[in-house]
PDB file of C-alpha atoms in Angstrom:
ATOM      1  CA  MET A 296     108.921 -23.493  72.736  1.00 97.00           C
ATOM      2  CA  LYS A 297     106.895 -20.300  72.967  1.00 98.00           C
ATOM      3  CA  ILE A 298     108.265 -17.050  71.560  1.00 98.00           C
ATOM      4  CA  ALA A 299     107.047 -13.515  71.063  1.00 98.00           C
ATOM      5  CA  ILE A 300     107.825 -11.675  67.846  1.00 98.00           C
ATOM      6  CA  ILE A 301     107.308  -7.916  67.902  1.00 98.00           C
ATOM      7  CA  PRO A 302     107.241  -6.468  64.355  1.00 98.00           C
ATOM      8  CA  ALA A 303     108.618  -2.920  64.649  1.00 97.00           C
ATOM      9  CA  ARG A 304     109.608  -1.231  61.440  1.00 95.00           C
ATOM     10  CA  GLY A 305     111.123   2.221  61.262  1.00 93.00           C
ATOM     11  CA  GLY A 306     109.026   3.785  58.513  1.00 83.00           C
ATOM     12  CA  SER A 307     105.977   5.108  60.368  1.00 81.00           C
ATOM     13  CA  LYS A 308     104.567   7.993  58.304  1.00 79.00           C
ATOM     14  CA  ARG A 309     101.746   9.564  60.336  1.00 84.00           C
ATOM     15  CA  ILE A 310     103.708   9.569  63.609  1.00 90.00           C
ATOM     16  CA  PRO A 311     107.416   9.564  62.696  1.00 91.00           C
ATOM     17  CA  ARG A 312     109.549   7.141  64.720  1.00 94.00           C
ATOM     18  CA  LYS A 313     106.411   6.051  66.559  1.00 95.00           C
ATOM     19  CA  ASN A 314     107.830   2.750  67.743  1.00 96.00           C
ATOM     20  CA  ILE A 315     110.650   4.329  69.756  1.00 97.00           C
ATOM     21  CA  ARG A 316     109.131   7.691  70.612  1.00 97.00           C
ATOM     22  CA  ASP A 317     108.799   8.332  74.347  1.00 97.00           C
ATOM     23  CA  PHE A 318     105.420   7.321  75.729  1.00 97.00           C
ATOM     24  CA  CYS A 319     104.865   8.154  79.391  1.00 96.00           C
ATOM     25  CA  GLY A 320     108.501   7.734  80.344  1.00 96.00           C
ATOM     26  CA  LYS A 321     109.836   4.993  78.095  1.00 97.00           C
ATOM     27  CA  PRO A 322     110.015   4.153  74.389  1.00 98.00           C
ATOM     28  CA  MET A 323     106.735   2.927  72.949  1.00 98.00           C
ATOM     29  CA  LEU A 324     108.334  -0.379  71.963  1.00 98.00           C
ATOM     30  CA  ALA A 325     109.453  -0.933  75.557  1.00 98.00           C
ATOM     31  CA  HIS A 326     105.838  -1.193  76.723  1.00 98.00           C
ATOM     32  CA  ALA A 327     105.290  -4.209  74.466  1.00 98.00           C
ATOM     33  CA  ILE A 328     108.549  -5.817  75.573  1.00 98.00           C
ATOM     34  CA  CYS A 329     107.733  -5.253  79.251  1.00 98.00           C
ATOM     35  CA  ALA A 330     104.245  -6.751  78.859  1.00 98.00           C
ATOM     36  CA  ALA A 331     105.762  -9.837  77.259  1.00 98.00           C
ATOM     37  CA  GLN A 332     108.301 -10.109  80.067  1.00 98.00           C
ATOM     38  CA  ALA A 333     105.650  -9.629  82.756  1.00 98.00           C
ATOM     39  CA  SER A 334     103.584 -12.496  81.349  1.00 98.00           C
ATOM     40  CA  SER A 335     106.426 -14.999  82.079  1.00 98.00           C
ATOM     41  CA  LEU A 336     105.227 -16.994  79.080  1.00 98.00           C
ATOM     42  CA  PHE A 337     108.026 -16.691  76.593  1.00 98.00           C
ATOM     43  CA  ASP A 338     111.254 -18.594  76.131  1.00 98.00           C
ATOM     44  CA  ARG A 339     112.483 -15.789  73.873  1.00 98.00           C
ATOM     45  CA  ILE A 340     111.240 -12.287  73.022  1.00 98.00           C
ATOM     46  CA  VAL A 341     112.275 -11.194  69.523  1.00 98.00           C
ATOM     47  CA  VAL A 342     111.939  -7.893  67.690  1.00 98.00           C
ATOM     48  CA  SER A 343     111.711  -8.043  63.894  1.00 98.00           C
ATOM     49  CA  THR A 344     113.001  -4.801  62.392  1.00 98.00           C
ATOM     50  CA  GLU A 345     115.031  -3.371  59.539  1.00 97.00           C
ATOM     51  CA  ASP A 346     115.970  -0.313  61.618  1.00 97.00           C
ATOM     52  CA  THR A 347     119.246  -0.201  63.580  1.00 97.00           C
ATOM     53  CA  GLU A 348     117.993   2.365  66.112  1.00 97.00           C
ATOM     54  CA  ILE A 349     114.932   0.261  66.869  1.00 98.00           C
ATOM     55  CA  ALA A 350     117.170  -2.785  67.222  1.00 98.00           C
ATOM     56  CA  THR A 351     119.315  -0.933  69.756  1.00 98.00           C
ATOM     57  CA  VAL A 352     116.287   0.123  71.823  1.00 98.00           C
ATOM     58  CA  ALA A 353     114.923  -3.430  71.697  1.00 98.00           C
ATOM     59  CA  THR A 354     118.089  -4.969  73.111  1.00 98.00           C
ATOM     60  CA  GLN A 355     118.375  -2.241  75.752  1.00 98.00           C
ATOM     61  CA  TRP A 356     114.962  -3.294  77.068  1.00 98.00           C
ATOM     62  CA  GLY A 357     115.724  -7.002  77.098  1.00 98.00           C
ATOM     63  CA  ALA A 358     114.509  -8.275  73.738  1.00 98.00           C
ATOM     64  CA  GLU A 359     116.578 -10.085  71.128  1.00 98.00           C
ATOM     65  CA  VAL A 360     117.200  -9.033  67.535  1.00 98.00           C
ATOM     66  CA  PRO A 361     118.720 -12.206  66.033  1.00 98.00           C
ATOM     67  CA  PHE A 362     118.092 -11.168  62.426  1.00 98.00           C
ATOM     68  CA  THR A 363     117.457  -8.096  60.277  1.00 97.00           C
ATOM     69  CA  ARG A 364     114.116  -7.920  58.519  1.00 97.00           C
ATOM     70  CA  PRO A 365     114.476  -7.532  54.740  1.00 96.00           C
ATOM     71  CA  ALA A 366     113.430  -4.152  53.336  1.00 93.00           C
ATOM     72  CA  VAL A 367     110.875  -5.880  51.109  1.00 94.00           C
ATOM     73  CA  LEU A 368     109.012  -6.901  54.284  1.00 96.00           C
ATOM     74  CA  ALA A 369     109.223  -3.451  55.875  1.00 94.00           C
ATOM     75  CA  ASP A 370     107.144  -1.306  53.523  1.00 91.00           C
ATOM     76  CA  ASP A 371     103.667   0.174  53.969  1.00 86.00           C
ATOM     77  CA  HIS A 372     101.917  -2.687  52.191  1.00 89.00           C
ATOM     78  CA  THR A 373     103.346  -5.805  53.822  1.00 93.00           C
ATOM     79  CA  GLY A 374     100.899  -7.647  56.069  1.00 95.00           C
ATOM     80  CA  THR A 375     101.577  -9.106  59.481  1.00 97.00           C
ATOM     81  CA  THR A 376     101.492 -12.786  58.534  1.00 97.00           C
ATOM     82  CA  PRO A 377     104.434 -12.768  56.082  1.00 97.00           C
ATOM     83  CA  VAL A 378     106.539 -10.790  58.581  1.00 98.00           C
ATOM     84  CA  ILE A 379     105.930 -13.304  61.362  1.00 98.00           C
ATOM     85  CA  ALA A 380     106.348 -16.261  59.004  1.00 98.00           C
ATOM     86  CA  HIS A 381     109.696 -14.837  57.885  1.00 98.00           C
ATOM     87  CA  GLY A 382     110.812 -14.523  61.503  1.00 98.00           C
ATOM     88  CA  ILE A 383     109.845 -18.120  62.270  1.00 98.00           C
ATOM     89  CA  GLN A 384     111.640 -19.438  59.187  1.00 98.00           C
ATOM     90  CA  VAL A 385     114.848 -17.570  59.998  1.00 98.00           C
ATOM     91  CA  LEU A 386     114.819 -18.691  63.622  1.00 98.00           C
ATOM     92  CA  GLN A 387     114.106 -22.295  62.666  1.00 98.00           C
ATOM     93  CA  LYS A 388     117.169 -22.212  60.418  1.00 98.00           C
ATOM     94  CA  GLN A 389     119.111 -21.017  63.468  1.00 97.00           C
ATOM     95  CA  GLY A 390     117.996 -24.138  65.333  1.00 97.00           C
ATOM     96  CA  TRP A 391     115.010 -22.836  67.292  1.00 97.00           C
ATOM     97  CA  GLU A 392     112.300 -25.487  67.774  1.00 97.00           C
ATOM     98  CA  ILE A 393     109.213 -23.265  67.860  1.00 98.00           C
ATOM     99  CA  ASP A 394     105.729 -24.467  68.744  1.00 98.00           C
ATOM    100  CA  TYR A 395     103.758 -21.297  69.505  1.00 98.00           C
ATOM    101  CA  VAL A 396     104.317 -17.720  68.418  1.00 98.00           C
ATOM    102  CA  CYS A 397     102.693 -14.561  69.740  1.00 98.00           C
ATOM    103  CA  CYS A 398     102.879 -11.555  67.462  1.00 98.00           C
ATOM    104  CA  ILE A 399     102.747  -8.497  69.723  1.00 98.00           C
ATOM    105  CA  TYR A 400     102.408  -5.155  68.000  1.00 98.00           C
ATOM    106  CA  PRO A 401     104.904  -2.501  69.121  1.00 98.00           C
ATOM    107  CA  ALA A 402     102.447   0.328  69.881  1.00 97.00           C
ATOM    108  CA  VAL A 403     100.295  -1.302  72.584  1.00 97.00           C
ATOM    109  CA  PRO A 404     100.865   0.604  75.846  1.00 97.00           C
ATOM    110  CA  LEU A 405      97.480  -0.554  77.196  1.00 96.00           C
ATOM    111  CA  LEU A 406      98.305  -4.237  76.739  1.00 97.00           C
ATOM    112  CA  HIS A 407      97.891  -6.320  79.892  1.00 96.00           C
ATOM    113  CA  ALA A 408     100.203  -9.267  80.480  1.00 97.00           C
ATOM    114  CA  ALA A 409      97.218 -11.138  81.906  1.00 97.00           C
ATOM    115  CA  ASP A 410      95.521 -10.999  78.493  1.00 98.00           C
ATOM    116  CA  LEU A 411      98.519 -12.723  76.915  1.00 98.00           C
ATOM    117  CA  ASN A 412      98.092 -15.506  79.476  1.00 98.00           C
ATOM    118  CA  LYS A 413      94.337 -15.788  78.998  1.00 98.00           C
ATOM    119  CA  ALA A 414      94.655 -15.894  75.221  1.00 98.00           C
ATOM    120  CA  LEU A 415      97.240 -18.680  75.375  1.00 98.00           C
ATOM    121  CA  GLU A 416      95.003 -20.667  77.717  1.00 98.00           C
ATOM    122  CA  LEU A 417      92.152 -20.198  75.228  1.00 98.00           C
ATOM    123  CA  LEU A 418      94.361 -21.259  72.324  1.00 98.00           C
ATOM    124  CA  LEU A 419      95.357 -24.456  74.087  1.00 97.00           C
ATOM    125  CA  SER A 420      91.904 -25.279  75.438  1.00 97.00           C
ATOM    126  CA  VAL A 421      90.057 -24.995  72.115  1.00 96.00           C
ATOM    127  CA  GLN A 422      93.042 -26.056  69.990  1.00 95.00           C
ATOM    128  CA  ALA A 423      92.484 -23.206  67.549  1.00 96.00           C
ATOM    129  CA  PRO A 424      95.102 -21.979  65.068  1.00 98.00           C
ATOM    130  CA  TYR A 425      94.971 -18.481  66.598  1.00 98.00           C
ATOM    131  CA  THR A 426      93.556 -16.480  69.478  1.00 98.00           C
ATOM    132  CA  PHE A 427      93.493 -12.695  69.720  1.00 98.00           C
ATOM    133  CA  PRO A 428      91.767  -9.938  71.720  1.00 98.00           C
ATOM    134  CA  VAL A 429      88.539  -8.393  70.490  1.00 98.00           C
ATOM    135  CA  THR A 430      86.177  -5.807  71.868  1.00 98.00           C
ATOM    136  CA  THR A 431      82.636  -4.658  71.145  1.00 96.00           C
ATOM    137  CA  PHE A 432      81.787  -1.778  68.841  1.00 95.00           C
ATOM    138  CA  PRO A 433      80.578   1.238  70.848  1.00 91.00           C
ATOM    139  CA  SER A 434      77.338   1.267  68.840  1.00 93.00           C
ATOM    140  CA  PRO A 435      75.427  -1.478  66.976  1.00 95.00           C
ATOM    141  CA  ILE A 436      76.854  -1.861  63.468  1.00 96.00           C
ATOM    142  CA  GLN A 437      73.379  -2.786  62.177  1.00 97.00           C
ATOM    143  CA  ARG A 438      72.310   0.811  62.856  1.00 95.00           C
ATOM    144  CA  ALA A 439      75.211   2.357  60.931  1.00 96.00           C
ATOM    145  CA  LEU A 440      74.457   5.344  58.696  1.00 97.00           C
ATOM    146  CA  LYS A 441      75.920   6.488  55.389  1.00 97.00           C
ATOM    147  CA  ARG A 442      76.296  10.176  54.542  1.00 97.00           C
ATOM    148  CA  HIS A 443      75.770  11.374  50.981  1.00 97.00           C
ATOM    149  CA  GLU A 444      77.555  14.369  49.449  1.00 96.00           C
ATOM    150  CA  THR A 445      74.445  16.476  50.048  1.00 97.00           C
ATOM    151  CA  GLY A 446      74.631  15.670  53.738  1.00 97.00           C
ATOM    152  CA  ARG A 447      71.555  13.455  53.609  1.00 97.00           C
ATOM    153  CA  MET A 448      71.780  10.411  55.873  1.00 97.00           C
ATOM    154  CA  GLU A 449      70.654   6.898  55.044  1.00 97.00           C
ATOM    155  CA  PRO A 450      70.825   3.586  56.953  1.00 97.00           C
ATOM    156  CA  PHE A 451      73.242   0.987  55.646  1.00 97.00           C
ATOM    157  CA  TYR A 452      70.810  -1.671  56.823  1.00 96.00           C
ATOM    158  CA  PRO A 453      67.227  -0.335  56.573  1.00 96.00           C
ATOM    159  CA  GLU A 454      65.842  -3.651  57.784  1.00 96.00           C
ATOM    160  CA  TYR A 455      67.215  -2.911  61.267  1.00 96.00           C
ATOM    161  CA  GLU A 456      66.076   0.709  61.477  1.00 93.00           C
ATOM    162  CA  GLN A 457      63.158  -0.042  63.782  1.00 93.00           C
ATOM    163  CA  VAL A 458      64.773  -2.869  65.761  1.00 95.00           C
ATOM    164  CA  ARG A 459      65.643  -2.044  69.369  1.00 93.00           C
ATOM    165  CA  THR A 460      69.387  -1.841  69.928  1.00 92.00           C
ATOM    166  CA  GLN A 461      69.171  -4.357  72.797  1.00 92.00           C
ATOM    167  CA  ASP A 462      67.700  -6.882  70.363  1.00 95.00           C
ATOM    168  CA  LEU A 463      70.592  -6.629  67.904  1.00 96.00           C
ATOM    169  CA  GLU A 464      73.447  -9.114  67.887  1.00 95.00           C
ATOM    170  CA  PRO A 465      76.663  -7.660  69.378  1.00 95.00           C
ATOM    171  CA  ALA A 466      79.514  -7.072  66.957  1.00 96.00           C
ATOM    172  CA  TYR A 467      83.222  -7.182  67.734  1.00 97.00           C
ATOM    173  CA  TYR A 468      86.398  -5.848  66.193  1.00 97.00           C
ATOM    174  CA  ASP A 469      90.043  -6.814  66.382  1.00 98.00           C
ATOM    175  CA  ALA A 470      91.742  -4.947  69.240  1.00 97.00           C
ATOM    176  CA  GLY A 471      94.985  -4.873  67.249  1.00 97.00           C
ATOM    177  CA  GLN A 472      97.253  -5.785  70.171  1.00 98.00           C
ATOM    178  CA  PHE A 473      98.522  -9.322  69.634  1.00 98.00           C
ATOM    179  CA  TYR A 474      97.910 -12.694  67.969  1.00 98.00           C
ATOM    180  CA  TRP A 475      98.771 -16.031  69.525  1.00 98.00           C
ATOM    181  CA  GLY A 476      99.190 -18.758  66.940  1.00 98.00           C
ATOM    182  CA  THR A 477     100.766 -22.088  66.279  1.00 98.00           C
ATOM    183  CA  ALA A 478     103.960 -21.961  64.262  1.00 98.00           C
ATOM    184  CA  HIS A 479     102.215 -24.121  61.654  1.00 98.00           C
ATOM    185  CA  ALA A 480      99.345 -21.644  61.280  1.00 98.00           C
ATOM    186  CA  TRP A 481     101.724 -18.722  60.762  1.00 98.00           C
ATOM    187  CA  LEU A 482     103.824 -20.619  58.244  1.00 98.00           C
ATOM    188  CA  THR A 483     100.901 -21.906  56.199  1.00 97.00           C
ATOM    189  CA  GLY A 484      99.045 -18.586  56.041  1.00 95.00           C
ATOM    190  CA  VAL A 485      95.885 -19.655  57.857  1.00 96.00           C
ATOM    191  CA  SER A 486      93.515 -16.664  58.086  1.00 97.00           C
ATOM    192  CA  ILE A 487      93.661 -15.132  61.556  1.00 97.00           C
ATOM    193  CA  HIS A 488      90.194 -13.621  61.482  1.00 97.00           C
ATOM    194  CA  ARG A 489      88.495 -16.638  59.907  1.00 96.00           C
ATOM    195  CA  ALA A 490      90.177 -19.331  61.987  1.00 96.00           C
ATOM    196  CA  GLY A 491      90.964 -17.479  65.211  1.00 98.00           C
ATOM    197  CA  VAL A 492      89.091 -17.397  68.517  1.00 98.00           C
ATOM    198  CA  GLY A 493      88.440 -14.043  70.167  1.00 98.00           C
ATOM    199  CA  LEU A 494      89.246 -13.088  73.757  1.00 98.00           C
ATOM    200  CA  VAL A 495      86.903 -10.268  74.768  1.00 98.00           C
ATOM    201  CA  ILE A 496      88.551  -7.326  76.537  1.00 97.00           C
ATOM    202  CA  PRO A 497      87.071  -3.965  77.686  1.00 94.00           C
ATOM    203  CA  HIS A 498      86.889  -1.398  74.899  1.00 91.00           C
ATOM    204  CA  TRP A 499      88.436   1.317  77.082  1.00 90.00           C
ATOM    205  CA  ARG A 500      91.710  -0.628  76.881  1.00 92.00           C
ATOM    206  CA  VAL A 501      91.739  -0.544  73.091  1.00 94.00           C
ATOM    207  CA  VAL A 502      93.226   2.330  71.110  1.00 93.00           C
ATOM    208  CA  ASP A 503      94.706   2.330  67.615  1.00 93.00           C
ATOM    209  CA  ILE A 504      97.559   4.854  67.641  1.00 95.00           C
ATOM    210  CA  ASP A 505      97.767   6.279  64.126  1.00 92.00           C
ATOM    211  CA  THR A 506      97.423  10.037  64.670  1.00 93.00           C
ATOM    212  CA  PRO A 507      98.646  12.604  67.233  1.00 93.00           C
ATOM    213  CA  GLU A 508      95.110  12.673  68.629  1.00 95.00           C
ATOM    214  CA  ASP A 509      95.211   8.884  69.103  1.00 95.00           C
ATOM    215  CA  TRP A 510      98.543   9.285  70.917  1.00 96.00           C
ATOM    216  CA  GLN A 511      97.111  11.872  73.315  1.00 95.00           C
ATOM    217  CA  ARG A 512      94.089   9.703  74.034  1.00 95.00           C
ATOM    218  CA  ALA A 513      96.319   6.700  74.696  1.00 96.00           C
ATOM    219  CA  GLU A 514      98.428   8.731  77.136  1.00 96.00           C
ATOM    220  CA  LEU A 515      95.322   9.792  79.045  1.00 95.00           C
ATOM    221  CA  LEU A 516      94.011   6.220  79.213  1.00 93.00           C
ATOM    222  CA  TYR A 517      97.419   4.954  80.306  1.00 94.00           C
ATOM    223  CA  GLN A 518      97.676   7.554  83.073  1.00 93.00           C
ATOM    224  CA  MET A 519      94.139   6.783  84.246  1.00 90.00           C
ATOM    225  CA  ALA A 520      95.016   3.078  84.372  1.00 85.00           C
ATOM    226  CA  LEU A 521      98.082   3.825  86.507  1.00 85.00           C
ATOM    227  CA  LEU A 522      95.987   5.893  88.911  1.00 84.00           C
ATOM    228  CA  HIS A 523      93.449   3.070  89.140  1.00 73.00           C
ATOM    229  CA  GLU A 524      96.165   0.499  89.868  1.00 75.00           C
ATOM    230  CA  GLU A 525      97.658   2.744  92.514  1.00 72.00           C
ATOM    231  CA  GLY A 526      94.250   3.121  94.138  1.00 73.00           C
ATOM    232  CA  VAL A 527      93.766  -0.647  94.161  1.00 70.00           C
ATOM    233  CA  ARG A 528      97.161  -1.181  95.823  1.00 72.00           C
ATOM    234  CA  ARG A 529      96.363   1.342  98.533  1.00 77.00           C
ATOM    235  CA  GLY A 530      93.008  -0.286  99.132  1.00 70.00           C
TER     236      GLY A 530
END
């Protein structure tokens, strides 16, 4: 059994009600639900929330809310793994026989259903505990600079100061969209970043929406993607 769990709490501080705020014509959360539905991978799509309004929006868009997340797991300091593990444990007690779980974050309007499919294929082919999307840093991290209070700049890694950028090893970061994992890995707390396998996606499809400026950038990228898809359909 393969399920998606979308952790969507109601206490967003920097962008109030972010998870159900309208994004290009539908609630932000609905984009994650629709991507999960479009992938045709999941036996069930579940939203984990403590918020009744979010629960209502989730069910309106076709997801299930079979339990209420405890407040202790809905604060600013709770990590993803205990939230997903809690969801699995509750659902197992309800009789669900779960093999694979995909945690899909609620604010991922640029998520492609095809990436969910590719990541699952990767998970199964390499038999890893987790797979998740990653993308390259826009600039080599070995050439990063630190800025002192005086404004003076200094390399973090002086040993790479004279090395050509094309000779430096590429570095990647977590795209923050989703994590496929075995139920066992989630329940036993296996480290996602240490044990997981990365699926590389284009960096233009990655945006972390934490500020109003991030939101505006995401809207522009989303609209550009729609225009591109329309152009492809028209040939």
